[in-house]
CSV table of C-alpha atoms and ligand atoms in Angstrom, one decimal:
chain,number,residue,atom,x,y,z
A,5,MET,CA,-101.5,-131.6,-90.4
A,6,PRO,CA,-101.9,-128.7,-88.1
A,7,LYS,CA,-98.7,-127.4,-86.5
A,8,ALA,CA,-98.2,-126.0,-83.0
A,9,LEU,CA,-96.4,-122.8,-83.7
A,10,SER,CA,-95.9,-119.6,-81.8
A,11,PHE,CA,-94.6,-116.1,-82.5
A,12,PHE,CA,-91.6,-115.6,-80.2
A,13,ARG,CA,-88.8,-113.0,-80.1
A,14,GLY,CA,-89.8,-111.6,-83.4
A,15,ARG,CA,-90.4,-114.8,-85.5
A,16,MET,CA,-92.5,-117.9,-85.9
A,17,VAL,CA,-91.1,-120.9,-84.1
A,18,PRO,CA,-92.4,-124.3,-83.0
A,19,LEU,CA,-94.3,-123.9,-79.7
A,20,GLU,CA,-91.9,-126.2,-77.9
A,21,GLU,CA,-89.0,-123.8,-78.6
A,22,ALA,CA,-90.8,-120.7,-77.2
A,23,ASN,CA,-89.3,-120.8,-73.8
A,24,VAL,CA,-88.1,-118.1,-71.3
A,25,ASN,CA,-85.4,-118.1,-68.7
A,26,ILE,CA,-86.4,-118.7,-65.0
A,27,MET,CA,-85.1,-115.1,-64.2
A,28,THR,CA,-87.8,-113.5,-66.4
A,29,HIS,CA,-89.4,-110.6,-64.5
A,30,ALA,CA,-93.0,-111.4,-65.6
A,31,LEU,CA,-92.7,-114.9,-64.2
A,32,HIS,CA,-91.9,-113.6,-60.7
A,33,TYR,CA,-94.2,-110.5,-60.5
A,34,GLY,CA,-97.0,-111.0,-63.1
A,35,THR,CA,-95.7,-107.9,-65.0
A,36,ALA,CA,-97.4,-108.8,-68.3
A,37,VAL,CA,-100.5,-107.9,-70.2
A,38,PHE,CA,-102.4,-110.5,-72.2
A,39,GLU,CA,-105.4,-111.0,-74.4
A,40,GLY,CA,-107.8,-113.8,-75.1
A,41,ILE,CA,-109.1,-113.9,-78.7
A,42,ARG,CA,-111.2,-116.6,-80.3
A,43,GLY,CA,-110.8,-117.9,-83.8
A,44,ASN,CA,-114.1,-119.6,-84.7
A,45,TRP,CA,-113.9,-122.3,-87.3
A,46,ASN,CA,-116.5,-122.2,-90.1
A,47,GLU,CA,-116.7,-125.6,-91.6
A,48,GLN,CA,-118.9,-124.7,-94.6
A,49,GLN,CA,-116.7,-121.8,-95.6
A,50,SER,CA,-113.5,-123.7,-94.6
A,51,LYS,CA,-112.2,-120.5,-92.9
A,52,MET,CA,-111.3,-119.3,-89.4
A,53,PHE,CA,-113.1,-116.2,-88.3
A,54,ILE,CA,-111.1,-114.2,-85.7
A,55,PHE,CA,-113.5,-112.2,-83.7
A,56,ARG,CA,-113.0,-108.5,-83.0
A,57,MET,CA,-109.2,-108.9,-83.2
A,58,ARG,CA,-108.5,-105.1,-83.6
A,59,GLU,CA,-110.4,-104.3,-80.4
A,60,HIS,CA,-108.5,-106.9,-78.5
A,61,TYR,CA,-105.2,-105.4,-79.7
A,62,GLU,CA,-106.4,-101.9,-78.8
A,63,ARG,CA,-107.1,-103.2,-75.3
A,64,LEU,CA,-103.6,-104.9,-75.2
A,65,HIS,CA,-102.0,-101.5,-76.1
A,66,GLN,CA,-103.9,-99.8,-73.3
A,67,GLY,CA,-102.6,-102.4,-70.9
A,68,CYS,CA,-99.1,-101.8,-72.2
A,69,ARG,CA,-99.4,-98.1,-71.6
A,70,ILE,CA,-100.4,-98.7,-68.0
A,71,MET,CA,-97.7,-101.3,-67.4
A,72,MET,CA,-95.0,-99.4,-69.3
A,73,LEU,CA,-94.5,-102.3,-71.7
A,74,LYS,CA,-92.9,-101.1,-74.9
A,75,ILE,CA,-93.5,-103.5,-77.8
A,76,PRO,CA,-92.5,-102.6,-81.4
A,77,TYR,CA,-95.8,-103.6,-83.0
A,78,SER,CA,-98.8,-101.4,-83.9
A,79,VAL,CA,-102.3,-102.8,-83.8
A,80,ASP,CA,-102.1,-103.3,-87.6
A,81,ASP,CA,-98.8,-105.2,-87.1
A,82,LEU,CA,-100.3,-107.4,-84.4
A,83,CYS,CA,-103.3,-108.2,-86.6
A,84,ARG,CA,-101.0,-109.2,-89.4
A,85,ILE,CA,-98.8,-111.4,-87.2
A,86,THR,CA,-101.9,-113.1,-85.8
A,87,GLU,CA,-103.4,-113.9,-89.2
A,88,ASP,CA,-100.1,-115.3,-90.4
A,89,LEU,CA,-99.7,-117.5,-87.3
A,90,VAL,CA,-103.3,-118.8,-87.5
A,91,ARG,CA,-102.9,-119.6,-91.2
A,92,SER,CA,-99.6,-121.3,-90.6
A,93,CYS,CA,-100.9,-123.4,-87.6
A,94,GLY,CA,-103.7,-124.6,-89.8
A,95,TYR,CA,-106.2,-125.8,-87.1
A,96,ARG,CA,-109.6,-126.7,-88.5
A,97,GLN,CA,-111.4,-126.2,-85.2
A,98,ASP,CA,-112.1,-123.4,-82.8
A,99,VAL,CA,-108.9,-121.9,-81.4
A,100,TYR,CA,-107.9,-119.6,-78.6
A,101,ILE,CA,-105.3,-116.9,-79.5
A,102,ARG,CA,-103.2,-115.7,-76.6
A,103,PRO,CA,-101.1,-112.6,-77.2
A,104,LEU,CA,-98.7,-111.8,-74.3
A,105,ALA,CA,-96.7,-108.6,-73.8
A,106,TYR,CA,-94.4,-109.1,-70.9
A,107,LYS,CA,-91.4,-107.8,-68.9
A,108,SER,CA,-88.8,-110.0,-70.4
A,109,ALA,CA,-85.8,-108.6,-68.5
A,110,GLU,CA,-84.0,-111.4,-66.8
A,111,ARG,CA,-83.7,-109.4,-63.5
A,112,VAL,CA,-85.2,-110.0,-60.1
A,113,ALA,CA,-85.4,-107.6,-57.2
A,114,ASN,CA,-86.2,-104.7,-59.5
A,115,LEU,CA,-89.6,-103.1,-59.1
A,116,LYS,CA,-89.1,-100.3,-61.6
A,117,LEU,CA,-91.2,-100.8,-64.7
A,118,HIS,CA,-89.3,-98.1,-66.6
A,119,GLU,CA,-86.0,-100.0,-66.3
A,120,LEU,CA,-87.2,-103.3,-67.6
A,121,ASP,CA,-87.2,-104.6,-71.2
A,122,SER,CA,-90.4,-105.9,-72.7
A,123,ASP,CA,-91.2,-108.4,-75.4
A,124,PHE,CA,-94.2,-109.8,-77.1
A,125,ALA,CA,-95.3,-113.5,-77.8
A,126,LEU,CA,-98.3,-115.1,-79.4
A,127,ILE,CA,-99.7,-118.6,-79.1
A,128,VAL,CA,-102.6,-120.4,-80.8
A,129,VAL,CA,-104.2,-123.5,-79.2
A,130,PRO,CA,-107.3,-125.6,-80.1
A,131,PHE,CA,-110.1,-124.6,-77.7
A,132,GLY,CA,-113.7,-125.8,-77.2
A,133,ALA,CA,-116.3,-124.7,-74.7
A,134,TYR,CA,-115.1,-122.9,-71.6
A,135,LEU,CA,-118.2,-123.1,-69.5
A,136,SER,CA,-121.0,-125.8,-69.8
A,137,THR,CA,-123.1,-125.3,-72.9
A,138,ASP,CA,-126.0,-127.5,-71.9
A,139,GLY,CA,-128.4,-125.2,-70.1
A,140,ALA,CA,-127.8,-122.7,-67.4
A,141,ILE,CA,-124.8,-122.7,-65.0
A,142,LYS,CA,-124.6,-122.4,-61.2
A,143,CYS,CA,-122.8,-119.5,-59.7
A,144,CYS,CA,-121.8,-118.4,-56.2
A,145,THR,CA,-121.0,-115.0,-54.9
A,146,SER,CA,-117.3,-115.2,-54.2
A,147,SER,CA,-115.9,-114.6,-50.8
A,148,TRP,CA,-113.0,-112.9,-52.6
A,149,ARG,CA,-113.8,-109.2,-53.3
A,150,ARG,CA,-112.9,-107.8,-56.7
A,151,ILE,CA,-109.6,-105.8,-56.8
A,152,ASP,CA,-110.2,-102.1,-57.2
A,153,ASP,CA,-108.8,-99.7,-59.8
A,154,THR,CA,-106.8,-98.1,-56.9
A,155,ILE,CA,-105.0,-101.5,-56.4
A,156,ILE,CA,-104.4,-102.9,-59.9
A,157,PRO,CA,-106.5,-101.6,-62.8
A,158,PRO,CA,-109.0,-104.3,-63.7
A,159,ARG,CA,-110.1,-102.7,-67.0
A,160,VAL,CA,-107.3,-104.3,-68.9
A,161,LYS,CA,-105.8,-107.8,-68.7
A,162,ILE,CA,-102.8,-107.4,-66.5
A,163,ALA,CA,-101.4,-110.9,-65.7
A,164,GLY,CA,-100.8,-110.2,-62.0
A,165,HIS,CA,-104.4,-109.2,-61.2
A,166,TYR,CA,-105.7,-112.6,-62.5
A,167,VAL,CA,-104.6,-114.0,-59.1
A,168,ASN,CA,-107.9,-112.4,-57.9
A,169,SER,CA,-109.9,-114.2,-60.5
A,170,ILE,CA,-108.1,-117.5,-59.9
A,171,LEU,CA,-108.8,-117.5,-56.2
A,172,ALA,CA,-112.5,-116.8,-56.9
A,173,LYS,CA,-112.8,-119.5,-59.7
A,174,THR,CA,-111.0,-122.1,-57.7
A,175,GLU,CA,-113.2,-121.5,-54.6
A,176,ALA,CA,-116.3,-121.7,-56.8
A,177,ILE,CA,-115.3,-125.0,-58.5
A,178,LEU,CA,-114.2,-126.7,-55.3
A,179,GLY,CA,-117.5,-125.6,-53.8
A,180,GLY,CA,-119.5,-127.3,-56.5
A,181,TYR,CA,-120.4,-124.3,-58.6
A,182,ASP,CA,-119.5,-123.5,-62.2
A,183,GLU,CA,-118.4,-119.9,-61.8
A,184,ALA,CA,-117.9,-117.1,-59.2
A,185,ILE,CA,-119.4,-113.7,-59.3
A,186,MET,CA,-117.3,-111.1,-57.4
A,187,LEU,CA,-118.5,-108.1,-55.5
A,188,ASN,CA,-116.6,-104.8,-55.0
A,189,GLN,CA,-115.5,-103.6,-51.5
A,190,ASP,CA,-118.8,-101.7,-51.3
A,191,GLY,CA,-120.8,-104.9,-52.0
A,192,SER,CA,-121.9,-103.9,-55.5
A,193,VAL,CA,-121.7,-106.5,-58.2
A,194,SER,CA,-118.5,-106.5,-60.3
A,195,GLU,CA,-118.0,-109.4,-62.6
A,196,GLY,CA,-117.3,-113.1,-63.0
A,197,SER,CA,-113.8,-114.5,-62.7
A,198,GLY,CA,-113.4,-114.3,-66.5
A,199,GLU,CA,-116.7,-112.8,-67.7
A,200,ASN,CA,-118.8,-109.7,-67.4
A,201,VAL,CA,-122.3,-110.1,-65.9
A,202,PHE,CA,-125.7,-108.9,-67.2
A,203,MET,CA,-129.2,-109.1,-65.8
A,204,VAL,CA,-132.6,-108.7,-67.5
A,205,SER,CA,-135.2,-107.1,-65.4
A,206,GLY,CA,-138.5,-105.6,-66.4
A,207,GLY,CA,-137.5,-105.7,-70.1
A,208,VAL,CA,-134.3,-103.7,-69.6
A,209,LEU,CA,-130.7,-105.1,-69.8
A,210,TYR,CA,-128.5,-104.0,-67.0
A,211,THR,CA,-124.7,-104.5,-66.4
A,212,PRO,CA,-122.3,-102.8,-63.9
A,213,ASN,CA,-120.3,-99.8,-65.1
A,214,VAL,CA,-116.7,-100.5,-66.1
A,215,GLY,CA,-115.9,-98.3,-63.1
A,216,ASP,CA,-117.2,-101.1,-60.9
A,217,ASN,CA,-113.9,-102.8,-61.6
A,218,ASN,CA,-114.9,-104.7,-64.7
A,219,LEU,CA,-112.8,-105.6,-67.6
A,220,THR,CA,-113.8,-103.5,-70.6
A,221,GLY,CA,-115.3,-106.6,-72.2
A,222,ILE,CA,-115.4,-106.9,-75.9
A,223,THR,CA,-118.3,-109.5,-75.7
A,224,ARG,CA,-120.0,-107.0,-73.3
A,225,ASP,CA,-119.8,-104.4,-76.0
A,226,SER,CA,-121.0,-106.8,-78.7
A,227,VAL,CA,-124.0,-107.6,-76.5
A,228,PHE,CA,-124.8,-103.9,-76.1
A,229,GLN,CA,-124.9,-103.6,-79.8
A,230,LEU,CA,-126.9,-106.8,-80.5
A,231,ALA,CA,-129.4,-106.1,-77.8
A,232,GLU,CA,-130.1,-102.5,-79.0
A,233,LYS,CA,-130.1,-103.2,-82.8
A,234,GLU,CA,-131.6,-106.7,-83.0
A,235,LEU,CA,-133.8,-106.9,-79.9
A,236,LYS,CA,-134.6,-103.2,-79.5
A,237,LEU,CA,-133.7,-103.6,-75.8
A,238,LYS,CA,-132.7,-100.7,-73.6
A,239,VAL,CA,-129.2,-101.3,-72.1
A,240,MET,CA,-128.2,-99.6,-68.9
A,241,GLU,CA,-124.9,-99.5,-67.1
A,242,ARG,CA,-125.4,-99.0,-63.3
A,243,HIS,CA,-124.5,-100.3,-59.9
A,244,ILE,CA,-126.1,-103.6,-59.2
A,245,ARG,CA,-126.7,-105.1,-55.8
A,246,ARG,CA,-126.3,-108.8,-55.1
A,247,SER,CA,-130.0,-109.3,-54.2
A,248,GLU,CA,-131.0,-107.7,-57.5
A,249,LEU,CA,-129.4,-110.7,-59.3
A,250,TYR,CA,-131.4,-113.1,-57.2
A,251,LEU,CA,-134.6,-111.4,-58.2
A,252,ALA,CA,-133.8,-110.8,-61.9
A,253,ASP,CA,-135.8,-112.3,-64.8
A,254,GLU,CA,-132.5,-113.5,-66.4
A,255,VAL,CA,-128.8,-113.4,-65.6
A,256,PHE,CA,-126.0,-114.2,-68.0
A,257,LEU,CA,-122.2,-113.9,-68.3
A,258,THR,CA,-120.3,-112.8,-71.4
A,259,GLY,CA,-116.7,-113.3,-72.4
A,260,THR,CA,-114.5,-114.4,-75.3
A,261,ALA,CA,-114.1,-117.9,-73.8
A,262,ALA,CA,-117.6,-118.1,-72.3
A,263,HIS,CA,-119.5,-116.5,-75.2
A,264,ILE,CA,-122.9,-115.8,-73.7
A,265,THR,CA,-123.5,-118.2,-70.8
A,266,PRO,CA,-126.9,-118.3,-69.0
A,267,VAL,CA,-126.9,-118.4,-65.2
A,268,GLY,CA,-129.6,-120.6,-63.7
A,269,HIS,CA,-128.8,-120.4,-60.0
A,270,ILE,CA,-126.9,-118.0,-57.8
A,271,ASP,CA,-126.1,-119.1,-54.2
A,272,HIS,CA,-128.6,-121.9,-54.5
A,273,ARG,CA,-131.4,-119.6,-55.6
A,274,PRO,CA,-133.0,-120.2,-59.0
A,275,ILE,CA,-133.0,-117.2,-61.3
A,276,ALA,CA,-136.7,-117.2,-62.4
A,277,SER,CA,-137.3,-120.8,-63.6
A,278,GLY,CA,-133.6,-121.7,-63.3
A,279,ASN,CA,-133.4,-122.4,-67.0
A,280,VAL,CA,-132.1,-120.4,-70.0
A,281,GLY,CA,-134.2,-117.2,-70.3
A,282,PRO,CA,-135.8,-116.1,-73.6
A,283,THR,CA,-133.7,-112.9,-74.0
A,284,THR,CA,-130.5,-114.8,-73.2
A,285,LYS,CA,-131.4,-117.5,-75.8
A,286,LYS,CA,-132.1,-114.9,-78.5
A,287,LEU,CA,-128.8,-113.1,-77.8
A,288,GLN,CA,-126.9,-116.4,-77.8
A,289,ASP,CA,-128.3,-117.4,-81.2
A,290,ILE,CA,-127.5,-114.0,-82.9
A,291,TYR,CA,-124.1,-113.8,-81.2
A,292,MET,CA,-123.0,-117.3,-82.3
A,293,GLY,CA,-123.9,-116.6,-85.9
A,294,ALA,CA,-121.9,-113.4,-85.8
A,295,VAL,CA,-118.7,-114.8,-84.3
A,296,ARG,CA,-118.6,-117.7,-86.8
A,297,GLY,CA,-119.0,-115.3,-89.8
A,298,ASP,CA,-122.5,-116.5,-90.7
A,299,ASN,CA,-124.2,-113.2,-90.2
A,300,PRO,CA,-123.4,-110.8,-93.1
A,301,LYS,CA,-124.5,-107.8,-90.9
A,302,TYR,CA,-121.6,-108.4,-88.5
A,303,LEU,CA,-118.9,-109.5,-90.9
A,304,ASN,CA,-117.0,-106.3,-90.0
A,305,TRP,CA,-116.4,-107.9,-86.5
A,306,CYS,CA,-114.6,-110.9,-88.1
A,307,SER,CA,-111.2,-111.3,-89.7
A,308,PRO,CA,-111.5,-114.4,-92.0
A,309,VAL,CA,-108.4,-116.4,-92.4
A,310,GLY,CA,-108.3,-119.0,-95.2
A,311,LEU,CA,-106.0,-121.9,-94.5
A,312,GLU,CA,-103.3,-123.3,-96.7
A,313,THR,CA,-104.5,-126.6,-98.2
A,314,TRP,CA,-102.5,-129.7,-97.6
B,405,PMP,N1,-113.8,-110.1,-67.2
B,405,PMP,C1,-112.7,-110.8,-67.0
B,405,PMP,C2,-112.0,-110.7,-65.7
B,405,PMP,C3,-112.2,-111.5,-68.1
B,405,PMP,O1,-111.0,-112.2,-67.9
B,405,PMP,C4,-112.8,-111.5,-69.3
B,405,PMP,C5,-112.3,-112.4,-70.4
B,405,PMP,N2,-111.4,-111.7,-71.2
B,405,PMP,C6,-114.0,-110.8,-69.4
B,405,PMP,C7,-114.5,-110.1,-68.4
B,405,PMP,C8,-114.7,-110.7,-70.8
B,405,PMP,O2,-114.0,-109.9,-71.7
B,405,PMP,P1,-114.1,-110.2,-73.2
B,405,PMP,O3,-115.5,-110.2,-73.6
B,405,PMP,O4,-113.3,-109.0,-73.8
B,405,PMP,O5,-113.4,-111.5,-73.5
C-alpha cells in the first residue's frame, strides 16, 4: 500500500508528523520558496518519471539566494532525497512533489532575513489534472495586476508572492472562468495565476519575456525546445498586448500542474474557432509523451523511479 510520507527536519517521517509551531516565521510572512514538480506514472513500465527535477531544484536554489534561505542540501542532494521519498511513498499514479525551503525560526516581529534560521521540507501527494482536460478553457483578464520584480521577484516561487496569483485565480473562478491572465502595470501581458502564456500568430510562437514578471517556467522552456526541434516553429519572446491575445490564431498556457492547456476564450471572445488549435494539439501530444518517459529523445528530462514491490 502507498504510504503518505514526507521529508521533514532531515529525515523521512509520516506526513501527519510533519508539523510546525504556530510561531514559525514563514507562516506569518510567506518567507519561503517552493517548487512544484510532477511525477508522471508510466503504467507499462511500472515506473514514476519525475520531470526535469534538476531544473526545479536549480530554481529553488535561486529563490533561496534571493530570500537568504540557507539549506544544507545541494541540487544533487535534493534530487536524491526526492527519489528516495517517491520510492518510499510508492504511489502508482501521478504525483505532485512539493519541496519547501522556509524560514523556520519561531520568531515573530523580526523582518531581517539574515537573522532567521531556515529549513527544508518535502511532500509527495497524488495529483491528477489541474485544469480541465476536455477541450479549451475560458480565461479572463484579471483585475489584479501582476506584481513587479521591484516589489517581490516573480521569477522564482516565493511563497508570499502567491497571494497575487491567489487573488487572481479566486476572482476568475468565482466569475465563472477557468483561469486568470494577469497584466503588468503597463498593461502588457504577464502570465496566468500558475502558468506561462503563449500565443500562435502567423505561424510564430510568442510568449512574454521573463522580464515581464513571469516565472522562469520549466514547461515554458520545454515548449521552446519542442516547438523549435519538433515543429520547426520560430519562438519569440516579446511584450504582448491584451488585444493581441484576442486576435491570435491560438493561445495556450503552460505549467507543471497545467501541462499545456489550450485557451478557447478570453473575456468572452473566442480565440479563432474557440477550440483546441492544431499547433497546441501537436505540442500537447509530444509533451505528454516526453513527461511520461515514452519518448526516448527526451528521456534526459526524466528521472525514472522504480517502486519497491509489495
Ligand atoms: N507561472 C506561475 C506563477 C506558476 O506558479 C507556474 C507553476 N510553477 C508557472 C508559471 C509555470 O512554471 P513551470 O512550468 O516551471 O511549472
